[in-house]
PDB file of C-alpha atoms in Angstrom:
ATOM      1  CA  MET A   1     -15.352   5.716  38.469  1.00 68.00           C
ATOM      2  CA  ASP A   2     -14.804   5.307  34.805  1.00 79.00           C
ATOM      3  CA  ASN A   3     -16.109   8.422  33.065  1.00 85.00           C
ATOM      4  CA  ARG A   4     -14.838   7.496  29.705  1.00 92.00           C
ATOM      5  CA  TYR A   5     -16.852   7.028  26.572  1.00 95.00           C
ATOM      6  CA  TYR A   6     -16.783   3.546  24.902  1.00 95.00           C
ATOM      7  CA  ILE A   7     -17.175   2.900  21.146  1.00 95.00           C
ATOM      8  CA  PHE A   8     -17.861  -0.751  20.343  1.00 96.00           C
ATOM      9  CA  ILE A   9     -17.409  -1.482  16.794  1.00 94.00           C
ATOM     10  CA  LEU A  10     -19.017  -4.862  15.494  1.00 94.00           C
ATOM     11  CA  SER A  11     -18.583  -6.392  12.012  1.00 90.00           C
ATOM     12  CA  ASP A  12     -19.227  -9.637  10.466  1.00 86.00           C
ATOM     13  CA  SER A  13     -16.106  -9.017   8.333  1.00 82.00           C
ATOM     14  CA  LEU A  14     -12.873  -7.127   8.894  1.00 78.00           C
ATOM     15  CA  GLY A  15     -14.837  -4.074  10.435  1.00 80.00           C
ATOM     16  CA  GLU A  16     -12.686  -1.514   8.436  1.00 81.00           C
ATOM     17  CA  THR A  17     -15.881   0.397   7.076  1.00 82.00           C
ATOM     18  CA  ALA A  18     -17.228   0.902  10.601  1.00 85.00           C
ATOM     19  CA  SER A  19     -13.707   1.970  12.021  1.00 87.00           C
ATOM     20  CA  HIS A  20     -13.203   4.672   9.328  1.00 87.00           C
ATOM     21  CA  VAL A  21     -16.816   5.975   9.883  1.00 89.00           C
ATOM     22  CA  ALA A  22     -16.223   6.021  13.597  1.00 88.00           C
ATOM     23  CA  ARG A  23     -12.746   7.757  13.546  1.00 87.00           C
ATOM     24  CA  ALA A  24     -14.155  10.326  11.026  1.00 89.00           C
ATOM     25  CA  ALA A  25     -17.078  11.093  13.636  1.00 90.00           C
ATOM     26  CA  MET A  26     -14.839  11.084  16.790  1.00 88.00           C
ATOM     27  CA  ASN A  27     -12.153  13.353  15.256  1.00 86.00           C
ATOM     28  CA  GLN A  28     -14.950  16.129  15.436  1.00 90.00           C
ATOM     29  CA  PHE A  29     -15.044  15.836  19.203  1.00 89.00           C
ATOM     30  CA  LEU A  30     -11.475  16.532  20.338  1.00 81.00           C
ATOM     31  CA  ASN A  31     -12.011  16.898  23.960  1.00 85.00           C
ATOM     32  CA  LYS A  32     -13.692  13.788  24.738  1.00 87.00           C
ATOM     33  CA  ASP A  33     -11.993  10.932  26.349  1.00 90.00           C
ATOM     34  CA  TYR A  34     -12.937   7.515  24.614  1.00 90.00           C
ATOM     35  CA  VAL A  35     -12.010   3.935  24.218  1.00 92.00           C
ATOM     36  CA  VAL A  36     -12.462   1.879  21.021  1.00 92.00           C
ATOM     37  CA  LYS A  37     -13.105  -1.639  21.185  1.00 94.00           C
ATOM     38  CA  LYS A  38     -13.430  -3.395  17.985  1.00 92.00           C
ATOM     39  CA  TYR A  39     -14.647  -6.907  17.238  1.00 93.00           C
ATOM     40  CA  ASN A  40     -14.348  -8.649  13.700  1.00 88.00           C
ATOM     41  CA  TYR A  41     -16.154 -11.577  12.293  1.00 88.00           C
ATOM     42  CA  VAL A  42     -18.870 -11.545  14.698  1.00 90.00           C
ATOM     43  CA  ARG A  43     -21.478 -13.876  13.218  1.00 88.00           C
ATOM     44  CA  ASP A  44     -23.521 -15.551  15.851  1.00 91.00           C
ATOM     45  CA  ALA A  45     -26.194 -14.443  18.574  1.00 92.00           C
ATOM     46  CA  ASP A  46     -23.807 -15.612  21.632  1.00 93.00           C
ATOM     47  CA  ALA A  47     -20.876 -13.441  20.479  1.00 92.00           C
ATOM     48  CA  VAL A  48     -23.380 -10.487  19.980  1.00 95.00           C
ATOM     49  CA  GLU A  49     -24.811 -10.929  23.548  1.00 95.00           C
ATOM     50  CA  GLU A  50     -21.435 -11.274  25.292  1.00 95.00           C
ATOM     51  CA  ILE A  51     -20.332  -7.970  23.585  1.00 95.00           C
ATOM     52  CA  VAL A  52     -23.444  -6.100  24.257  1.00 96.00           C
ATOM     53  CA  ILE A  53     -23.367  -7.051  28.010  1.00 96.00           C
ATOM     54  CA  GLU A  54     -19.987  -5.949  28.226  1.00 96.00           C
ATOM     55  CA  ALA A  55     -20.913  -2.550  26.564  1.00 96.00           C
ATOM     56  CA  SER A  56     -23.878  -2.123  29.060  1.00 96.00           C
ATOM     57  CA  LYS A  57     -21.327  -1.957  31.861  1.00 95.00           C
ATOM     58  CA  HIS A  58     -19.882   1.346  30.622  1.00 94.00           C
ATOM     59  CA  LYS A  59     -21.172   4.672  28.933  1.00 95.00           C
ATOM     60  CA  SER A  60     -21.281   2.989  25.538  1.00 95.00           C
ATOM     61  CA  MET A  61     -22.379   3.139  21.785  1.00 96.00           C
ATOM     62  CA  VAL A  62     -22.414   0.205  19.405  1.00 96.00           C
ATOM     63  CA  LEU A  63     -21.679   1.025  15.786  1.00 95.00           C
ATOM     64  CA  PHE A  64     -22.013  -2.100  13.432  1.00 93.00           C
ATOM     65  CA  THR A  65     -21.639  -2.998   9.873  1.00 89.00           C
ATOM     66  CA  THR A  66     -23.333  -6.368   9.211  1.00 88.00           C
ATOM     67  CA  VAL A  67     -24.795  -7.610   6.057  1.00 84.00           C
ATOM     68  CA  MET A  68     -26.500 -10.789   7.553  1.00 85.00           C
ATOM     69  CA  GLU A  69     -30.223  -9.540   8.308  1.00 87.00           C
ATOM     70  CA  ASP A  70     -30.718 -12.056  11.129  1.00 90.00           C
ATOM     71  CA  LEU A  71     -27.364 -10.791  12.789  1.00 91.00           C
ATOM     72  CA  THR A  72     -28.430  -7.140  12.358  1.00 92.00           C
ATOM     73  CA  ASN A  73     -31.709  -7.754  13.915  1.00 93.00           C
ATOM     74  CA  THR A  74     -30.055  -9.561  16.815  1.00 95.00           C
ATOM     75  CA  ILE A  75     -27.825  -6.680  17.523  1.00 95.00           C
ATOM     76  CA  VAL A  76     -30.535  -4.208  17.562  1.00 95.00           C
ATOM     77  CA  THR A  77     -32.763  -6.366  19.686  1.00 96.00           C
ATOM     78  CA  MET A  78     -29.982  -7.001  22.299  1.00 95.00           C
ATOM     79  CA  CYS A  79     -28.829  -3.422  22.390  1.00 96.00           C
ATOM     80  CA  ALA A  80     -32.504  -2.398  23.139  1.00 96.00           C
ATOM     81  CA  THR A  81     -32.706  -5.044  25.812  1.00 95.00           C
ATOM     82  CA  HIS A  82     -29.581  -3.985  27.588  1.00 96.00           C
ATOM     83  CA  ASN A  83     -30.268  -0.296  27.049  1.00 96.00           C
ATOM     84  CA  VAL A  84     -27.111   0.318  25.021  1.00 96.00           C
ATOM     85  CA  ILE A  85     -27.161   2.879  22.028  1.00 96.00           C
ATOM     86  CA  CYS A  86     -26.522   1.466  18.679  1.00 96.00           C
ATOM     87  CA  HIS A  87     -26.207   2.507  15.204  1.00 95.00           C
ATOM     88  CA  ASP A  88     -26.434   0.465  12.054  1.00 92.00           C
ATOM     89  CA  ILE A  89     -23.977   2.016   9.540  1.00 91.00           C
ATOM     90  CA  LEU A  90     -24.605  -0.279   6.586  1.00 86.00           C
ATOM     91  CA  SER A  91     -28.359  -1.073   6.284  1.00 87.00           C
ATOM     92  CA  PRO A  92     -29.610   2.370   5.427  1.00 89.00           C
ATOM     93  CA  VAL A  93     -27.079   2.575   2.366  1.00 88.00           C
ATOM     94  CA  LEU A  94     -28.033  -0.805   1.283  1.00 84.00           C
ATOM     95  CA  GLY A  95     -31.636   0.153   1.451  1.00 86.00           C
ATOM     96  CA  GLN A  96     -30.928   3.139  -0.753  1.00 89.00           C
ATOM     97  CA  PHE A  97     -28.777   1.217  -3.201  1.00 87.00           C
ATOM     98  CA  SER A  98     -31.663  -1.582  -3.310  1.00 86.00           C
ATOM     99  CA  SER A  99     -34.178   1.034  -4.288  1.00 91.00           C
ATOM    100  CA  PHE A 100     -31.768   2.818  -6.765  1.00 91.00           C
ATOM    101  CA  PHE A 101     -30.914  -0.666  -8.523  1.00 89.00           C
ATOM    102  CA  GLY A 102     -34.240  -2.158  -8.062  1.00 91.00           C
ATOM    103  CA  ASP A 103     -32.590  -5.286  -6.829  1.00 86.00           C
ATOM    104  CA  THR A 104     -31.707  -6.991  -3.578  1.00 82.00           C
ATOM    105  CA  PRO A 105     -28.184  -7.288  -1.893  1.00 79.00           C
ATOM    106  CA  VAL A 106     -26.673 -10.567  -1.589  1.00 71.00           C
ATOM    107  CA  ARG A 107     -26.164 -10.120   2.033  1.00 71.00           C
ATOM    108  CA  LYS A 108     -22.645 -12.130   2.051  1.00 70.00           C
ATOM    109  CA  PRO A 109     -20.076 -10.998   4.531  1.00 67.00           C
ATOM    110  CA  GLY A 110     -16.475 -10.184   3.272  1.00 57.00           C
ATOM    111  CA  THR A 111     -17.278  -9.491  -0.305  1.00 59.00           C
ATOM    112  CA  MET A 112     -15.222  -6.334  -0.168  1.00 54.00           C
ATOM    113  CA  TYR A 113     -12.168  -8.370   0.633  1.00 51.00           C
ATOM    114  CA  LYS A 114     -12.701 -11.451  -1.616  1.00 53.00           C
ATOM    115  CA  LEU A 115      -9.250 -13.125  -1.938  1.00 52.00           C
ATOM    116  CA  ASP A 116      -9.148 -13.999  -5.567  1.00 60.00           C
ATOM    117  CA  ASP A 117      -6.303 -14.791  -7.897  1.00 69.00           C
ATOM    118  CA  ASP A 118      -5.646 -11.269  -8.599  1.00 76.00           C
ATOM    119  CA  TYR A 119      -5.120 -10.451  -4.941  1.00 75.00           C
ATOM    120  CA  PHE A 120      -2.592 -13.382  -4.413  1.00 78.00           C
ATOM    121  CA  GLU A 121      -0.609 -12.278  -7.508  1.00 87.00           C
ATOM    122  CA  ARG A 122      -0.485  -8.798  -6.233  1.00 88.00           C
ATOM    123  CA  VAL A 123       0.681  -9.814  -2.721  1.00 85.00           C
ATOM    124  CA  ALA A 124       3.386 -12.071  -4.311  1.00 91.00           C
ATOM    125  CA  ALA A 125       4.520  -9.062  -6.616  1.00 93.00           C
ATOM    126  CA  ILE A 126       4.852  -6.894  -3.636  1.00 92.00           C
ATOM    127  CA  GLU A 127       6.781  -9.455  -1.537  1.00 92.00           C
ATOM    128  CA  PHE A 128       9.004  -9.902  -4.752  1.00 94.00           C
ATOM    129  CA  ALA A 129       9.889  -6.105  -4.999  1.00 94.00           C
ATOM    130  CA  VAL A 130      10.725  -6.164  -1.333  1.00 93.00           C
ATOM    131  CA  LYS A 131      12.993  -9.099  -1.655  1.00 93.00           C
ATOM    132  CA  TYR A 132      14.838  -8.120  -4.603  1.00 95.00           C
ATOM    133  CA  ASP A 133      14.926  -4.264  -3.868  1.00 96.00           C
ATOM    134  CA  ASP A 134      18.404  -2.608  -4.299  1.00 95.00           C
ATOM    135  CA  GLY A 135      20.340  -5.534  -5.565  1.00 95.00           C
ATOM    136  CA  LYS A 136      19.804  -7.548  -2.440  1.00 92.00           C
ATOM    137  CA  ASP A 137      19.719 -10.954  -4.104  1.00 93.00           C
ATOM    138  CA  LEU A 138      20.529 -10.921  -7.829  1.00 96.00           C
ATOM    139  CA  ARG A 139      19.421 -14.675  -8.258  1.00 92.00           C
ATOM    140  CA  GLY A 140      15.845 -13.027  -8.364  1.00 93.00           C
ATOM    141  CA  LEU A 141      16.659 -11.244 -11.694  1.00 96.00           C
ATOM    142  CA  LYS A 142      15.750 -14.107 -13.807  1.00 94.00           C
ATOM    143  CA  TYR A 143      12.326 -14.430 -12.426  1.00 95.00           C
ATOM    144  CA  ALA A 144      11.430 -10.618 -12.517  1.00 96.00           C
ATOM    145  CA  ASP A 145       9.033  -9.117 -15.093  1.00 97.00           C
ATOM    146  CA  ILE A 146      11.175  -5.989 -15.119  1.00 97.00           C
ATOM    147  CA  VAL A 147      14.586  -5.154 -13.836  1.00 98.00           C
ATOM    148  CA  LEU A 148      15.298  -1.428 -13.168  1.00 98.00           C
ATOM    149  CA  LEU A 149      18.957  -0.059 -13.164  1.00 98.00           C
ATOM    150  CA  GLY A 150      20.045   3.414 -11.939  1.00 98.00           C
ATOM    151  CA  ILE A 151      22.261   5.375  -9.732  1.00 98.00           C
ATOM    152  CA  SER A 152      21.067   6.452  -6.468  1.00 96.00           C
ATOM    153  CA  ARG A 153      17.856   8.566  -6.087  1.00 95.00           C
ATOM    154  CA  THR A 154      16.529   7.679  -9.763  1.00 97.00           C
ATOM    155  CA  SER A 155      13.241   6.409  -8.200  1.00 95.00           C
ATOM    156  CA  LYS A 156      14.189   2.572  -8.398  1.00 97.00           C
ATOM    157  CA  THR A 157      12.341   1.686  -5.167  1.00 95.00           C
ATOM    158  CA  PRO A 158       9.284   3.739  -5.407  1.00 94.00           C
ATOM    159  CA  LEU A 159       8.766   2.597  -9.127  1.00 96.00           C
ATOM    160  CA  SER A 160       9.301  -1.104  -7.923  1.00 96.00           C
ATOM    161  CA  MET A 161       6.619  -0.782  -5.247  1.00 94.00           C
ATOM    162  CA  TYR A 162       4.204   1.058  -7.540  1.00 95.00           C
ATOM    163  CA  LEU A 163       4.514  -1.430 -10.288  1.00 96.00           C
ATOM    164  CA  SER A 164       4.226  -4.247  -7.769  1.00 94.00           C
ATOM    165  CA  HIS A 165       0.724  -2.991  -6.914  1.00 91.00           C
ATOM    166  CA  LYS A 166      -0.082  -3.657 -10.489  1.00 92.00           C
ATOM    167  CA  ASN A 167       0.975  -7.448 -10.067  1.00 93.00           C
ATOM    168  CA  VAL A 168       4.208  -6.761 -11.881  1.00 95.00           C
ATOM    169  CA  LYS A 169       7.318  -8.421 -10.401  1.00 96.00           C
ATOM    170  CA  VAL A 170      10.130  -5.848 -10.507  1.00 97.00           C
ATOM    171  CA  ALA A 171      13.761  -6.154  -9.155  1.00 97.00           C
ATOM    172  CA  ASN A 172      16.027  -3.103  -9.121  1.00 97.00           C
ATOM    173  CA  VAL A 173      19.885  -3.034  -9.116  1.00 98.00           C
ATOM    174  CA  PRO A 174      21.957   0.206  -8.344  1.00 98.00           C
ATOM    175  CA  LEU A 175      24.751   1.253 -10.451  1.00 98.00           C
ATOM    176  CA  VAL A 176      27.998   2.443  -8.707  1.00 97.00           C
ATOM    177  CA  PRO A 177      30.982   3.286 -10.651  1.00 97.00           C
ATOM    178  CA  GLU A 178      33.351   1.524  -8.134  1.00 96.00           C
ATOM    179  CA  ILE A 179      31.465  -1.750  -8.312  1.00 95.00           C
ATOM    180  CA  GLN A 180      31.586  -3.985 -11.590  1.00 95.00           C
ATOM    181  CA  VAL A 181      28.245  -4.605 -13.339  1.00 96.00           C
ATOM    182  CA  ALA A 182      27.078  -8.008 -12.031  1.00 95.00           C
ATOM    183  CA  LYS A 183      27.083 -10.854 -14.650  1.00 96.00           C
ATOM    184  CA  GLU A 184      23.437 -11.616 -13.916  1.00 96.00           C
ATOM    185  CA  ILE A 185      22.301  -8.321 -15.384  1.00 97.00           C
ATOM    186  CA  PHE A 186      23.791  -9.283 -18.741  1.00 96.00           C
ATOM    187  CA  GLN A 187      21.694 -12.514 -18.664  1.00 96.00           C
ATOM    188  CA  VAL A 188      18.459 -10.563 -18.272  1.00 97.00           C
ATOM    189  CA  PRO A 189      16.634 -10.318 -21.596  1.00 95.00           C
ATOM    190  CA  LYS A 190      16.889  -6.785 -23.015  1.00 93.00           C
ATOM    191  CA  ASN A 191      13.059  -6.408 -23.335  1.00 94.00           C
ATOM    192  CA  LYS A 192      12.922  -6.619 -19.420  1.00 97.00           C
ATOM    193  CA  LEU A 193      15.678  -4.100 -18.694  1.00 98.00           C
ATOM    194  CA  ILE A 194      15.039  -0.382 -18.084  1.00 98.00           C
ATOM    195  CA  GLY A 195      17.772   2.073 -17.274  1.00 98.00           C
ATOM    196  CA  LEU A 196      16.646   5.140 -15.060  1.00 98.00           C
ATOM    197  CA  THR A 197      18.459   8.502 -15.222  1.00 98.00           C
ATOM    198  CA  ASN A 198      17.877  11.918 -13.791  1.00 97.00           C
ATOM    199  CA  SER A 199      19.175  15.491 -14.491  1.00 97.00           C
ATOM    200  CA  PRO A 200      22.262  16.351 -12.428  1.00 96.00           C
ATOM    201  CA  GLU A 201      20.589  19.453 -10.981  1.00 96.00           C
ATOM    202  CA  LYS A 202      17.663  17.276  -9.838  1.00 95.00           C
ATOM    203  CA  LEU A 203      19.893  14.574  -8.367  1.00 96.00           C
ATOM    204  CA  ASN A 204      21.972  17.205  -6.540  1.00 95.00           C
ATOM    205  CA  GLU A 205      18.824  18.743  -4.989  1.00 94.00           C
ATOM    206  CA  ILE A 206      17.372  15.323  -3.989  1.00 93.00           C
ATOM    207  CA  ARG A 207      20.651  14.165  -2.412  1.00 93.00           C
ATOM    208  CA  ILE A 208      21.220  17.277  -0.453  1.00 93.00           C
ATOM    209  CA  GLU A 209      17.715  16.991   0.919  1.00 92.00           C
ATOM    210  CA  ARG A 210      18.278  13.320   1.684  1.00 89.00           C
ATOM    211  CA  LEU A 211      21.532  14.057   3.588  1.00 92.00           C
ATOM    212  CA  ARG A 212      19.710  16.820   5.579  1.00 89.00           C
ATOM    213  CA  ALA A 213      16.844  14.390   6.475  1.00 87.00           C
ATOM    214  CA  LEU A 214      19.413  12.013   7.916  1.00 88.00           C
ATOM    215  CA  GLY A 215      21.185  14.838   9.890  1.00 89.00           C
ATOM    216  CA  LEU A 216      24.124  14.767   7.919  1.00 89.00           C
ATOM    217  CA  SER A 217      26.211  17.431   6.268  1.00 89.00           C
ATOM    218  CA  SER A 218      25.487  18.212   2.538  1.00 84.00           C
ATOM    219  CA  ASP A 219      29.145  18.827   2.013  1.00 86.00           C
ATOM    220  CA  VAL A 220      29.920  15.134   1.162  1.00 90.00           C
ATOM    221  CA  GLU A 221      30.917  13.547  -2.140  1.00 93.00           C
ATOM    222  CA  TYR A 222      27.409  11.799  -2.460  1.00 94.00           C
ATOM    223  CA  ALA A 223      25.925  15.176  -3.273  1.00 93.00           C
ATOM    224  CA  ASN A 224      28.992  16.677  -4.963  1.00 95.00           C
ATOM    225  CA  PHE A 225      28.062  17.979  -8.482  1.00 95.00           C
ATOM    226  CA  ASP A 226      31.082  16.377 -10.210  1.00 96.00           C
ATOM    227  CA  ARG A 227      30.478  13.157  -8.496  1.00 96.00           C
ATOM    228  CA  ILE A 228      26.984  13.175  -9.828  1.00 97.00           C
ATOM    229  CA  LEU A 229      28.173  13.952 -13.351  1.00 97.00           C
ATOM    230  CA  HIS A 230      30.486  10.949 -13.127  1.00 97.00           C
ATOM    231  CA  GLU A 231      27.810   8.568 -11.882  1.00 97.00           C
ATOM    232  CA  LEU A 232      25.414   9.740 -14.603  1.00 98.00           C
ATOM    233  CA  ASP A 233      28.203   9.253 -17.293  1.00 98.00           C
ATOM    234  CA  TYR A 234      29.030   5.784 -15.913  1.00 98.00           C
ATOM    235  CA  ALA A 235      25.325   4.666 -16.098  1.00 98.00           C
ATOM    236  CA  GLU A 236      24.879   6.119 -19.519  1.00 98.00           C
ATOM    237  CA  LYS A 237      27.993   3.880 -20.752  1.00 98.00           C
ATOM    238  CA  VAL A 238      26.368   0.852 -18.883  1.00 98.00           C
ATOM    239  CA  TYR A 239      22.881   1.373 -20.671  1.00 98.00           C
ATOM    240  CA  LYS A 240      24.723   1.497 -24.013  1.00 97.00           C
ATOM    241  CA  GLN A 241      26.701  -1.554 -23.111  1.00 97.00           C
ATOM    242  CA  LEU A 242      23.439  -3.367 -22.347  1.00 97.00           C
ATOM    243  CA  GLY A 243      21.419  -1.919 -25.170  1.00 97.00           C
ATOM    244  CA  CYS A 244      18.535  -1.248 -22.885  1.00 97.00           C
ATOM    245  CA  PRO A 245      15.995   1.693 -23.138  1.00 97.00           C
ATOM    246  CA  VAL A 246      16.441   4.620 -20.802  1.00 98.00           C
ATOM    247  CA  ILE A 247      14.070   6.872 -19.050  1.00 98.00           C
ATOM    248  CA  ASN A 248      14.734  10.235 -17.666  1.00 97.00           C
ATOM    249  CA  VAL A 249      12.625  10.625 -14.594  1.00 97.00           C
ATOM    250  CA  ALA A 250      13.334  14.172 -13.841  1.00 95.00           C
ATOM    251  CA  ASN A 251      10.123  16.027 -13.369  1.00 90.00           C
ATOM    252  CA  LYS A 252       8.081  12.915 -13.958  1.00 93.00           C
ATOM    253  CA  ALA A 253       5.551  11.563 -11.450  1.00 92.00           C
ATOM    254  CA  ILE A 254       5.973   7.862 -10.479  1.00 94.00           C
ATOM    255  CA  GLU A 255       2.692   7.176 -12.231  1.00 94.00           C
ATOM    256  CA  GLU A 256       3.927   8.589 -15.413  1.00 95.00           C
ATOM    257  CA  THR A 257       7.271   6.884 -15.265  1.00 96.00           C
ATOM    258  CA  ALA A 258       5.452   3.563 -14.523  1.00 95.00           C
ATOM    259  CA  SER A 259       3.118   3.999 -17.541  1.00 95.00           C
ATOM    260  CA  ILE A 260       6.158   4.646 -19.768  1.00 96.00           C
ATOM    261  CA  ILE A 261       7.786   1.486 -18.384  1.00 97.00           C
ATOM    262  CA  LEU A 262       4.779  -0.749 -19.086  1.00 96.00           C
ATOM    263  CA  GLU A 263       4.286   0.639 -22.507  1.00 95.00           C
ATOM    264  CA  ILE A 264       8.124  -0.086 -23.440  1.00 95.00           C
ATOM    265  CA  THR A 265       7.962  -3.454 -22.089  1.00 95.00           C
ATOM    266  CA  GLY A 266       4.568  -4.349 -23.453  1.00 92.00           C
ATOM    267  CA  LEU A 267       3.233  -5.318 -19.967  1.00 90.00           C
ATOM    268  CA  ASN A 268       0.384  -2.588 -20.347  1.00 77.00           C
ATOM    269  CA  ILE A 269      -1.238  -4.933 -22.776  1.00 57.00           C
ATOM    270  CA  LYS A 270      -1.118  -7.797 -20.322  1.00 56.00           C
ATOM    271  CA  LEU A 271      -2.425  -5.848 -17.547  1.00 56.00           C
ATOM    272  CA  LYS A 272      -5.420  -4.638 -19.552  1.00 50.00           C
TER     273      LYS A 272
END
């Protein structure tokens, strides 16, 4: 006999709201054995009936977030008919907001996840940051809004990903003393180039932690203090040759550094 509890989650959209609420509640009952069954984009009575009948075969509760009033009434009616416990998560909140605003909700599914131009630009920027991370393909530099340069552990990738979520296309290229600076970097307009640096002490600390996380000995050249000083000196010479601005990321949060980058490049004006 199946003694597990079943949580059926229904939504006329993605169902993320109901899922989060359900998880938050279920986490308060650690000793219960339950199964979660999630149904997205449920928008007709036939689909509701099929799900409710399935729920009636188990010890079930139906949680739902539906903005279409007819569909909400259908779920409540069918659950009552089949003796299944149900809970409408969204309607009570909509009712409160309706009273508060003195207005009626639009009752349109999926408005939280509207796919507008801004959304697609952000997705494109994120894909760009992944594709042109760590100097993977230098052909992308000419298409970037910003090109970040720096030796290892100067926050190139975290900054690229953070800025990509602001719809900025960022490529980043590592600087290594033993590898000649690629000609493509010299073709990037100076107003798009940003050099990143860090304090030798901070780099030494970060690199040692990185090696430990990988299960490697910290007694290697990568974390050697003299090696770090050599790399920093090399990067400084490259930045002077390129004539690009330099930001020291030591003791700066990613958000702070990103803000400085946007200010220097003038992209903060564009984003506003």
